[in-house]
Coordinates of C-alpha atoms and ligand atoms in Angstrom, one line a residue:
M1 CA -15.9 34.3 21.3
T2 CA -19.5 32.7 21.7
A3 CA -21.0 29.8 20.1
A4 CA -22.8 32.4 17.8
D5 CA -19.1 32.8 16.7
S6 CA -19.4 29.0 15.1
A7 CA -19.2 29.6 11.3
Q8 CA -20.9 26.7 8.9
N9 CA -18.1 25.3 6.4
G10 CA -19.8 23.0 4.2
G11 CA -22.4 21.9 6.2
K12 CA -20.8 21.1 9.6
T13 CA -20.7 23.3 12.1
M14 CA -17.4 24.9 12.6
V15 CA -15.3 25.4 16.5
N16 CA -13.1 28.6 17.2
L17 CA -10.8 27.4 19.7
T18 CA -6.7 28.8 20.6
I19 CA -4.0 26.3 20.9
D20 CA -1.1 27.9 21.8
G21 CA -2.2 31.1 21.6
K22 CA -3.2 31.0 17.8
P23 CA -6.3 30.4 16.3
V24 CA -7.7 27.4 15.3
S25 CA -11.2 26.8 13.3
V26 CA -12.1 22.9 13.4
P27 CA -15.3 21.2 12.6
A28 CA -17.3 20.0 15.7
G29 CA -16.3 16.8 17.1
T30 CA -12.6 17.2 16.1
N31 CA -10.4 16.2 19.1
V32 CA -7.4 18.2 20.6
I33 CA -4.8 16.5 19.0
E34 CA -6.5 16.8 15.6
A35 CA -7.4 20.8 15.6
A36 CA -3.5 21.0 16.6
K37 CA -2.6 19.4 13.2
T38 CA -4.1 22.3 11.5
I39 CA -1.4 24.2 12.7
G40 CA 0.8 22.4 12.5
V41 CA 1.7 20.9 16.1
E42 CA 2.4 17.7 17.5
I43 CA 0.4 16.7 20.2
P44 CA 2.7 13.0 21.0
H45 CA 0.4 10.2 21.3
Y46 CA 0.5 5.9 21.6
C47 CA -2.8 4.8 22.4
Y48 CA -4.3 7.2 20.2
H49 CA -5.5 6.1 16.3
K50 CA -8.0 8.2 14.5
N51 CA -9.7 4.9 13.1
L52 CA -9.7 3.5 16.6
S53 CA -12.1 4.3 19.8
I54 CA -10.4 6.3 22.1
A55 CA -8.2 4.0 25.2
G56 CA -6.5 7.3 26.6
N57 CA -4.5 4.8 28.5
C58 CA -0.7 6.2 27.6
R59 CA -1.0 9.7 28.8
M60 CA 1.6 10.9 26.3
C61 CA -0.8 13.6 25.2
Q62 CA -1.9 15.5 28.1
I63 CA -2.6 19.2 27.5
E64 CA -3.7 22.2 29.5
I65 CA -6.9 23.9 29.3
K66 CA -7.9 27.2 30.6
G67 CA -10.6 26.6 33.5
M68 CA -9.8 23.3 33.8
R69 CA -8.4 22.0 36.8
K70 CA -6.1 19.2 35.9
L71 CA -3.9 18.5 32.4
E72 CA -6.6 16.5 30.6
I73 CA -5.4 14.4 27.1
G74 CA -5.8 15.3 24.2
C75 CA -6.9 12.4 22.6
N76 CA -10.4 12.5 24.7
A77 CA -11.2 16.1 24.8
V78 CA -13.4 17.3 22.2
V79 CA -12.6 21.5 21.0
K80 CA -15.2 23.2 22.2
E81 CA -15.9 27.2 21.7
G82 CA -13.3 29.4 22.9
M83 CA -11.3 26.9 24.6
E84 CA -8.0 28.1 24.6
V85 CA -5.8 24.7 24.8
A86 CA -1.7 25.3 26.2
T87 CA 0.5 22.2 24.9
Q88 CA 4.0 21.8 25.6
H89 CA 5.4 24.2 23.4
T90 CA 3.8 26.9 26.0
S91 CA 3.2 24.9 29.0
K92 CA 5.8 23.6 31.6
T93 CA 3.0 21.9 33.8
V94 CA 2.4 20.1 30.2
S95 CA 5.9 19.6 29.5
D96 CA 6.6 18.0 32.6
A97 CA 4.2 15.4 32.6
Q98 CA 5.1 14.4 29.2
A99 CA 8.6 14.0 30.6
A100 CA 7.2 12.4 33.9
T101 CA 5.4 9.9 31.4
L102 CA 7.8 8.7 29.7
E103 CA 10.0 8.1 32.3
F104 CA 7.3 5.6 33.5
I105 CA 6.4 3.7 30.1
L106 CA 10.6 3.3 30.0
I107 CA 10.8 1.8 33.7
N108 CA 10.2 -1.6 32.7
H109 CA 11.3 -1.1 29.2
P110 CA 14.1 -3.4 28.1
L111 CA 16.2 -0.8 26.0
D112 CA 17.7 -2.8 23.5
C113 CA 17.3 -0.5 20.8
T114 CA 20.6 -1.9 19.6
V115 CA 19.2 -5.3 18.7
C116 CA 15.3 -4.1 17.6
D117 CA 13.8 -3.7 14.5
Q118 CA 11.9 -0.6 15.5
A119 CA 15.0 1.6 16.0
G120 CA 14.8 4.5 13.5
H121 CA 11.3 4.3 13.1
C122 CA 10.2 4.1 17.0
K123 CA 8.2 6.3 18.6
L124 CA 9.6 5.9 22.4
Q125 CA 12.7 6.6 21.2
D126 CA 11.4 9.5 18.9
Y127 CA 9.8 10.9 22.2
H128 CA 12.3 10.4 24.6
F129 CA 14.5 12.1 22.1
E130 CA 12.0 15.1 21.6
Y131 CA 9.8 15.1 25.3
N132 CA 12.5 13.8 27.9
A133 CA 16.4 12.8 26.8
K134 CA 16.9 12.1 30.7
Q135 CA 18.6 9.3 32.4
S136 CA 16.9 7.0 33.9
R137 CA 16.5 7.3 37.7
F138 CA 15.2 3.2 37.9
L139 CA 18.1 1.2 39.5
E140 CA 15.7 -1.9 40.5
E141 CA 15.4 -5.0 37.9
K142 CA 12.9 -5.0 35.6
E143 CA 9.6 -6.8 34.8
H144 CA 10.8 -9.5 32.9
K145 CA 8.0 -10.9 30.4
V146 CA 7.4 -12.6 27.3
K147 CA 9.8 -12.9 24.4
A148 CA 9.7 -13.7 20.7
E149 CA 6.6 -15.3 21.6
P150 CA 4.8 -15.5 17.9
L151 CA 0.9 -14.6 18.0
G152 CA 0.2 -16.8 14.7
P153 CA 1.7 -17.1 11.0
T154 CA 2.4 -13.8 10.5
V155 CA 3.8 -11.5 14.2
M156 CA 5.7 -11.8 16.8
L157 CA 5.3 -10.3 20.7
D158 CA 8.1 -9.1 22.4
G159 CA 6.1 -8.4 25.8
E160 CA 9.0 -6.4 27.5
R161 CA 9.0 -3.6 24.7
C162 CA 4.9 -3.8 24.5
I163 CA 4.0 -0.3 26.1
L164 CA -0.2 -1.4 26.6
C165 CA -1.3 1.3 24.4
T166 CA -3.6 -1.5 23.8
R167 CA -3.7 -0.2 19.3
C168 CA -3.2 -4.0 18.4
V169 CA -5.6 -5.4 20.5
R170 CA -8.6 -2.5 19.7
F171 CA -8.1 -3.2 15.7
C172 CA -8.5 -6.6 15.9
D173 CA -11.7 -6.1 18.5
E174 CA -13.2 -3.2 16.3
V175 CA -11.8 -3.0 12.3
T176 CA -11.4 -7.1 12.0
E177 CA -13.9 -7.8 14.6
T178 CA -11.7 -11.1 14.9
S179 CA -10.9 -10.7 18.7
E180 CA -7.9 -12.3 19.0
L181 CA -5.8 -10.5 20.9
G182 CA -6.4 -9.2 25.0
V183 CA -4.5 -8.3 28.0
L184 CA -3.8 -10.1 30.2
N185 CA -2.8 -9.5 34.4
R186 CA -3.0 -6.0 35.8
G187 CA -0.1 -3.2 36.4
D188 CA 3.2 -3.8 35.5
R189 CA 2.4 -7.6 34.8
S190 CA 0.2 -6.3 32.1
V191 CA 1.3 -8.2 28.9
I192 CA -0.6 -8.6 25.8
A193 CA -1.9 -12.2 25.2
I194 CA -4.0 -14.5 22.6
N195 CA -7.3 -15.3 23.5
Q196 CA -6.8 -19.3 24.5
G197 CA -7.3 -21.7 21.8
R198 CA -7.2 -18.5 19.0
E199 CA -4.1 -17.5 17.3
L200 CA -4.0 -14.4 15.0
N201 CA -4.2 -15.2 11.8
N202 CA -7.4 -13.0 10.3
P203 CA -6.3 -11.5 6.5
L204 CA -5.5 -8.2 7.9
S205 CA -3.0 -9.8 11.0
G206 CA 0.4 -8.1 9.9
T207 CA -1.7 -4.5 10.5
V208 CA -1.1 -4.7 13.9
V209 CA 3.1 -4.2 13.6
D210 CA 2.2 -1.1 11.7
L211 CA -0.4 0.2 14.1
C212 CA 2.5 -0.2 17.4
P213 CA 4.4 2.2 18.1
V214 CA 7.2 0.7 19.7
G215 CA 9.2 -2.8 18.9
A216 CA 7.0 -4.9 20.4
L217 CA 5.0 -6.3 17.6
T218 CA 7.5 -7.5 14.2
H219 CA 6.7 -9.3 11.1
R220 CA 8.0 -13.1 11.5
E221 CA 8.6 -12.4 7.7
W222 CA 10.7 -9.8 8.2
R223 CA 12.7 -9.5 11.1
F224 CA 16.0 -9.2 11.6
N225 CA 16.5 -8.7 8.1
S226 CA 17.6 -5.4 7.7
R227 CA 18.0 -2.1 10.3
I228 CA 15.5 0.6 8.6
W229 CA 18.2 2.9 7.9
F230 CA 19.8 0.9 5.2
T231 CA 16.9 0.6 3.3
K232 CA 15.3 2.7 0.6
Q233 CA 11.7 3.8 1.5
T234 CA 8.9 4.3 -1.3
D235 CA 5.4 5.5 -0.9
S236 CA 3.9 3.8 -3.5
V237 CA 0.8 1.7 -4.2
C238 CA 0.1 -2.1 -3.1
P239 CA -0.7 -3.5 -7.3
G240 CA -2.3 -6.9 -5.1
C241 CA -6.0 -6.8 -6.1
S242 CA -7.9 -3.3 -6.8
T243 CA -8.6 -1.9 -3.9
G244 CA -5.2 0.4 -4.0
C245 CA -4.0 0.4 -0.7
N246 CA -1.5 3.2 0.1
T247 CA 2.1 1.4 0.9
K248 CA 5.5 2.6 1.9
I249 CA 8.1 -0.3 0.6
A250 CA 11.9 -0.6 2.0
V251 CA 13.8 -2.5 -0.5
R252 CA 17.6 -3.5 -0.1
D253 CA 19.7 -4.8 -2.4
R254 CA 16.3 -5.2 -4.6
E255 CA 14.7 -6.9 -2.1
V256 CA 11.4 -5.9 0.0
V257 CA 12.5 -6.1 3.2
Q258 CA 9.1 -4.1 4.8
V259 CA 5.9 -2.7 3.9
K260 CA 4.0 -0.8 5.7
A261 CA 0.6 0.7 5.4
R262 CA 0.3 4.7 4.5
D263 CA -2.7 6.4 5.6
N264 CA -5.1 7.3 3.0
Q265 CA -8.7 8.0 4.8
A266 CA -10.2 7.6 0.8
V267 CA -8.9 3.8 0.4
N268 CA -7.1 1.7 3.0
K269 CA -7.4 4.0 5.9
E270 CA -3.8 2.6 7.6
W271 CA -4.6 -0.8 6.7
M272 CA -3.1 -3.5 4.6
C273 CA -4.1 -7.2 4.0
D274 CA -1.4 -9.6 4.5
E275 CA -1.6 -11.5 0.8
G276 CA -1.0 -8.2 -0.6
R277 CA 1.8 -6.9 2.4
Y278 CA 3.9 -10.3 2.8
G279 CA 3.4 -11.3 -1.3
M280 CA 5.0 -8.1 -2.7
G281 CA 8.4 -9.3 -3.4
R282 CA 6.2 -11.9 -5.8
F283 CA 6.3 -8.9 -8.3
L284 CA 10.3 -9.4 -8.8
P285 CA 10.9 -12.5 -9.7
K286 CA 14.1 -14.0 -9.1
G287 CA 14.9 -15.7 -12.0
R288 CA 14.5 -12.6 -14.8
Q289 CA 14.1 -12.2 -18.3
L290 CA 16.8 -9.5 -19.2
S291 CA 17.0 -10.6 -23.2
A292 CA 14.9 -10.7 -26.0
S293 CA 14.7 -14.3 -27.1
I294 CA 13.4 -15.7 -31.3
A295 CA 12.6 -19.7 -31.0
G296 CA 14.5 -20.2 -27.7
T297 CA 17.7 -18.3 -28.9
Q298 CA 19.0 -14.9 -27.3
S299 CA 19.0 -12.2 -29.7
S300 CA 19.1 -8.6 -29.8
L301 CA 16.4 -6.6 -28.9
D302 CA 15.6 -5.2 -32.7
N303 CA 16.0 -8.7 -34.4
A304 CA 13.3 -9.7 -31.7
I305 CA 10.7 -6.6 -32.4
K306 CA 11.6 -7.3 -35.8
E307 CA 10.6 -10.7 -35.6
A308 CA 7.0 -9.4 -33.4
A309 CA 6.4 -7.3 -35.5
A310 CA 6.5 -9.8 -38.8
T311 CA 4.9 -12.6 -36.6
L312 CA 1.6 -9.7 -36.1
K313 CA 1.4 -7.9 -38.9
N314 CA -1.6 -8.7 -41.1
Q315 CA -2.7 -11.7 -38.8
R316 CA -5.9 -12.4 -36.4
V317 CA -4.7 -11.5 -32.7
V318 CA -5.5 -12.7 -29.7
V319 CA -4.1 -10.1 -27.1
F320 CA -4.0 -11.5 -23.6
V321 CA -2.8 -8.3 -21.0
A322 CA -1.9 -8.3 -17.5
P323 CA -4.0 -6.1 -15.1
D324 CA -1.0 -4.8 -13.3
M325 CA 0.4 -2.2 -15.3
T326 CA 0.6 1.5 -15.3
L327 CA -2.5 3.9 -17.1
E328 CA 0.0 4.8 -19.6
E329 CA 0.9 1.5 -20.7
Y330 CA -2.6 0.7 -21.5
T331 CA -2.8 4.2 -23.4
I332 CA -0.5 3.5 -25.3
L333 CA -1.3 -0.1 -25.9
K334 CA -4.7 0.8 -27.0
G335 CA -2.9 3.2 -29.8
L336 CA -0.7 0.1 -30.4
L337 CA -3.7 -1.9 -31.4
G338 CA -6.3 0.3 -33.0
K339 CA -3.6 1.6 -35.1
Y340 CA -1.5 -1.3 -36.5
L341 CA -3.0 -4.6 -35.3
K342 CA -6.8 -3.6 -36.2
G343 CA -9.3 -6.4 -35.7
A344 CA -7.2 -8.1 -32.4
T345 CA -9.3 -9.8 -29.8
T346 CA -8.2 -8.0 -26.2
V347 CA -9.0 -9.4 -22.7
L348 CA -7.5 -8.7 -19.7
A349 CA -6.4 -11.0 -17.3
H350 CA -9.5 -10.6 -14.5
R351 CA -11.5 -13.0 -12.4
E352 CA -13.2 -12.5 -8.8
R353 CA -13.5 -14.8 -6.1
K354 CA -15.8 -14.7 -3.1
L355 CA -14.3 -13.1 -0.1
T356 CA -14.8 -13.8 3.1
K357 CA -16.6 -10.7 5.7
T358 CA -13.1 -10.1 7.2
E359 CA -11.8 -10.4 4.0
A360 CA -14.6 -7.7 2.7
I361 CA -13.6 -5.1 4.6
L362 CA -10.3 -4.1 2.7
I363 CA -9.8 -6.4 0.0
S364 CA -11.2 -6.8 -3.4
P365 CA -12.4 -9.9 -5.0
D366 CA -9.9 -9.3 -7.9
Y367 CA -5.9 -9.9 -9.1
S368 CA -6.7 -6.9 -11.0
P369 CA -5.2 -3.6 -9.8
N370 CA -5.5 -1.5 -12.7
F371 CA -8.3 -2.9 -14.2
R372 CA -10.0 0.5 -14.0
G373 CA -7.3 1.8 -15.9
A374 CA -7.9 -0.4 -18.5
E375 CA -11.2 0.5 -18.8
F376 CA -10.4 3.9 -18.6
A377 CA -8.1 4.0 -22.0
G378 CA -10.3 1.9 -23.7
L379 CA -8.3 -1.0 -24.3
V380 CA -11.5 -3.6 -22.5
S381 CA -14.8 -3.6 -21.7
G382 CA -17.8 -5.0 -20.5
D383 CA -17.7 -8.2 -18.7
L384 CA -14.0 -8.8 -18.4
E385 CA -14.2 -12.1 -16.8
A386 CA -16.4 -13.5 -19.2
S387 CA -14.3 -12.4 -22.5
Y388 CA -11.1 -13.4 -20.8
A389 CA -12.9 -17.1 -19.9
D390 CA -14.1 -17.0 -23.7
A391 CA -10.3 -15.8 -25.1
L392 CA -8.8 -18.9 -23.1
D393 CA -11.5 -21.4 -24.0
K394 CA -10.7 -20.1 -27.9
F395 CA -7.3 -20.5 -27.1
R396 CA -7.0 -23.8 -25.7
A397 CA -9.7 -25.2 -28.5
G398 CA -6.8 -23.5 -31.2
G399 CA -9.0 -21.0 -32.5
F400 CA -6.1 -18.5 -32.2
Q401 CA -2.8 -19.3 -34.1
H402 CA -1.3 -15.8 -32.9
A403 CA -1.5 -14.2 -30.2
L404 CA 0.4 -11.4 -27.6
F405 CA 1.2 -11.8 -24.3
I406 CA 1.8 -8.5 -22.1
G407 CA 2.9 -9.3 -19.0
D408 CA 3.7 -12.1 -16.5
R409 CA 0.5 -11.7 -15.5
S410 CA -1.2 -11.8 -18.8
V411 CA -2.5 -15.3 -18.1
M412 CA -3.3 -16.1 -14.4
A413 CA -1.2 -19.1 -13.2
Q414 CA -3.9 -21.8 -12.6
D415 CA -4.5 -21.5 -16.4
L416 CA -1.1 -21.9 -17.4
N417 CA -2.6 -25.6 -17.4
P418 CA -1.4 -28.9 -20.0
Q419 CA -4.2 -28.0 -22.2
F420 CA -2.9 -24.4 -22.7
L421 CA 0.4 -25.0 -22.9
S422 CA 0.1 -27.6 -25.8
A423 CA -1.7 -25.0 -27.6
L424 CA 0.5 -22.4 -26.9
A425 CA 2.9 -24.7 -28.1
A426 CA 1.6 -25.3 -31.4
A427 CA 0.6 -21.9 -32.5
P428 CA 2.7 -21.0 -35.0
G429 CA 2.9 -16.9 -34.1
T430 CA 3.0 -16.4 -30.1
V431 CA 4.8 -13.4 -28.7
A432 CA 5.3 -12.5 -25.2
I433 CA 6.8 -9.4 -22.9
V434 CA 7.6 -11.4 -19.6
T435 CA 9.9 -10.5 -16.6
D436 CA 10.0 -13.8 -15.7
A437 CA 12.7 -15.9 -17.2
D438 CA 10.9 -19.2 -15.7
S439 CA 7.6 -18.8 -16.7
A440 CA 5.9 -21.0 -18.8
L441 CA 5.3 -17.9 -21.2
A442 CA 9.2 -17.0 -21.7
A443 CA 9.4 -21.5 -21.8
T444 CA 7.1 -21.8 -24.8
C445 CA 6.5 -18.6 -27.2
K446 CA 8.2 -17.7 -29.8
V447 CA 9.5 -14.4 -29.5
V448 CA 10.3 -13.0 -26.2
L449 CA 10.7 -9.6 -25.0
P450 CA 12.3 -9.0 -21.6
G451 CA 9.4 -6.4 -19.7
R452 CA 9.5 -4.6 -16.5
S453 CA 7.4 -5.5 -12.8
I454 CA 5.0 -3.0 -11.7
L455 CA 7.3 -2.4 -9.2
E456 CA 9.8 -1.2 -11.7
K457 CA 7.5 1.5 -13.1
S458 CA 6.0 4.9 -12.0
G459 CA 2.6 5.5 -13.2
L460 CA -0.5 6.0 -13.0
M461 CA -3.2 3.4 -11.3
I462 CA -7.4 3.6 -11.2
N463 CA -8.1 1.6 -8.2
R464 CA -11.9 -0.4 -8.1
A465 CA -13.8 2.6 -6.8
G466 CA -12.3 5.2 -9.4
R467 CA -9.8 7.1 -7.7
L468 CA -6.7 7.9 -9.5
Q469 CA -3.6 7.3 -8.0
Y470 CA 0.5 7.1 -8.6
T471 CA 2.6 4.0 -8.1
D472 CA 6.1 5.3 -7.8
R473 CA 9.1 2.9 -8.7
I474 CA 10.3 1.2 -5.5
V475 CA 13.0 -0.7 -7.3
E476 CA 15.7 0.2 -10.1
Y477 CA 14.6 -1.6 -13.2
Q478 CA 17.3 -4.5 -14.4
Q479 CA 19.6 -3.8 -17.1
G480 CA 18.6 -5.8 -20.3
S481 CA 15.0 -5.1 -19.6
E482 CA 12.7 -2.5 -21.6
A483 CA 9.5 -0.4 -20.4
E484 CA 6.7 -2.0 -22.0
W485 CA 5.4 1.8 -23.3
R486 CA 8.6 1.6 -25.5
L487 CA 8.4 -1.7 -26.7
F488 CA 4.9 -0.9 -27.7
N489 CA 6.1 2.1 -29.5
R490 CA 9.0 -0.1 -31.1
L491 CA 6.5 -2.3 -32.3
A492 CA 4.7 0.4 -33.8
E493 CA 7.9 1.6 -36.0
Q494 CA 8.3 -1.4 -37.2
L495 CA 4.3 -1.8 -38.1
G496 CA 5.1 1.8 -39.9
G497 CA 4.2 4.6 -37.2
K498 CA 5.1 5.9 -33.8
L499 CA 3.1 6.2 -30.5
V500 CA 5.2 8.7 -28.7
T501 CA 7.2 11.4 -29.0
V502 CA 8.3 11.5 -25.6
G503 CA 11.3 10.3 -23.9
T504 CA 11.3 9.0 -20.2
E505 CA 8.4 7.8 -17.8
R506 CA 7.7 11.5 -16.5
E507 CA 7.1 12.9 -19.3
L508 CA 4.8 10.1 -20.4
T509 CA 2.7 10.4 -17.4
L510 CA 2.7 14.3 -17.8
S511 CA 1.7 14.6 -21.5
L512 CA -1.1 11.8 -20.9
L513 CA -2.3 13.9 -17.8
G514 CA -2.1 17.4 -19.8
S515 CA -3.5 15.3 -22.7
E516 CA -6.7 13.4 -21.7
P517 CA -9.6 15.7 -21.7
R518 CA -10.9 13.3 -18.9
L519 CA -8.4 14.4 -16.9
Q520 CA -8.6 17.7 -16.9
G521 CA -7.2 19.7 -14.0
A522 CA -5.3 16.3 -12.3
K523 CA -2.3 17.5 -11.0
L524 CA 0.8 15.3 -10.5
S525 CA 1.2 16.4 -7.0
A526 CA -2.5 16.1 -5.7
V527 CA -2.7 12.7 -7.7
K528 CA 0.5 11.2 -5.4
Q529 CA -0.8 12.9 -2.6
G530 CA -4.0 10.4 -1.6
G531 CA -5.2 10.9 -5.0
I532 CA -8.0 12.2 -7.0
C533 CA -11.3 10.7 -7.1
L534 CA -12.9 10.0 -10.4
K535 CA -16.0 8.5 -9.8
A536 CA -17.8 11.7 -11.5
T537 CA -15.8 11.1 -14.8
L538 CA -16.3 7.4 -15.0
G539 CA -19.7 7.4 -13.6
S540 CA -22.0 4.6 -14.8
V541 CA -18.2 2.6 -15.1
V542 CA -17.9 2.7 -11.2
S543 CA -21.0 1.9 -10.0
A544 CA -21.9 -0.9 -13.0
S545 CA -20.7 -4.7 -12.7
H546 CA -17.9 -4.4 -10.9
A547 CA -18.8 -2.3 -7.8
S548 CA -17.0 -2.3 -5.1
T549 CA -17.0 -3.8 -1.8
S550 CA -14.4 -2.2 -0.3
G551 CA -12.2 1.2 -0.6
G552 CA -12.7 4.3 1.6
D553 CA -14.6 5.8 -0.8
Q554 CA -17.0 3.3 -1.2
P555 CA -19.8 4.4 2.2
G556 CA -19.4 1.9 4.7
A557 CA -16.4 0.2 3.3
V558 CA -13.3 0.2 5.2
Ligands
SF4_1 S1 1.9 -5.0 21.0 FE1 2.1 -2.7 20.6 S2 0.4 -1.8 19.5 FE2 0.2 -4.0 20.9 S3 -0.7 -2.8 23.1 FE3 1.8 -3.3 23.0 S4 2.8 -1.6 21.9 FE4 -0.1 -1.6 21.6
SF4_2 S1 -6.1 -5.3 -0.2 FE1 -5.1 -5.4 -2.5 S2 -4.2 -3.3 -2.3 FE2 -4.9 -3.8 -0.1 S3 -3.5 -4.5 0.6 FE3 -4.6 -6.2 0.1 S4 -3.7 -6.7 -2.0 FE4 -2.8 -5.0 -1.2
FES3 S1 -3.0 9.6 23.1 FE1 -4.4 10.2 24.8 S2 -3.9 8.8 26.1 FE2 -2.9 7.6 24.7

């Protein structure tokens, strides 16, 4: 093939080459590791990460290129027209080199897999099994290095397990630009260290643990809490803010035992913030509201729903809505309010804060993961922060006698002040749907219904940049709780109608995707795999007052 054969594809010049004899066509500038991925060939690698600079230090990704006298590294070899690449699958020289590289890397490795948190999801274990699996010939004393050294408030280093790939160093240099880490000494004495007078405490610090291919970096929060194979891991979306970072959450016995970032180049690359990662457990309160109550006395759910409907019917109601609910729930709620509680004032708990330069790399200035969903459903619009503040003021001043609180976060924690709570106690008609039995709302509202946490639900979310994503249930719901959309439906039945005919959460999602014209053509599988950008549909909404400072769908972000 010649350069003239290069095809034009989407404005990018395509380059044709072969890998293990198979034809590959990729955009110019792609490296061989990424090119091989497009035909399902994995070239093993440690130091390479597509969002970091090329370090070329681990030598795991060696390949043979026809015409080159020595082996090359796939991470640093950019595709060329007519290039012929052989990987470990077709070249014995390559597979021997990879086995030798692994043997060298393992020389000083402590092999303490039995007590290492990374065991079961460690690239050193995986690659040794797949590309070497020979006994070590090293008989000498291994080099000893720092063990269990805190690098900062979130991350612990085991220097002996480190393979010096420098991913953690490059992340702090290139992404957060905080440069806390470096490599000290040379040769087999080399070790990752904190720069003098510093600690690893940037807002994205836990991301270095995700990037570490071995067990050298561990989360101080979750060390030794569970072997990974005893956990249930679910791909979901972080409900911490409206960036909507893609996550993999490991749970054991209903406890969040580890949270990892998942790669989504359009949203969070493979980063997460510490507040979202280590704060995931806050969405599962310890004291759960698992039954309904009326005036502080436990009641059947049927009676409490009747009482709630009677309390709110034909009244001037203010509805405070939590920002961490699904699009499906907001849509059903919109139906309830529009048909049966007409004239209600509806506000979403939303407030923005000023972010530091490092926070703004990823984090959104709100704590409202699905405020776009609430806007999309037509539940709220305009200046969300101002309307929430106005409703709070009015409620505190006794301007509303009837209120419906939907979700633990329907009123932000800092707004549950004495003035608000005395207005809440004085109001004769208050209904709350909560999960936290220890919350002020549960303690004070006249009718309390047991809801579910966002971590117990599956459904659609729209992030700040207008990307439709899917949050998957990471823990089973608690017996005694009820899905909010079912509660809305039951309230509607008491008020004279019906809102939904479907029976399950999944049917609810599919019916919304099938019936909402603005979501036409959105397949659930595509929403689950990286999401769908609705920017064109949302148009002016996304680019209006809540324009994102983060999110990969925005130019120049993350
Ligand atoms: S601590 Fe982990 S990420 Fe950092 S250099 Fe060592 S192996 Fe790589
Ligand atoms: S940036 Fe937002 S969505 Fe991402 S991890 Fe942090 S809190 Fe969660
Ligand atoms: S991945 Fe290529 S040298 Fe490390």
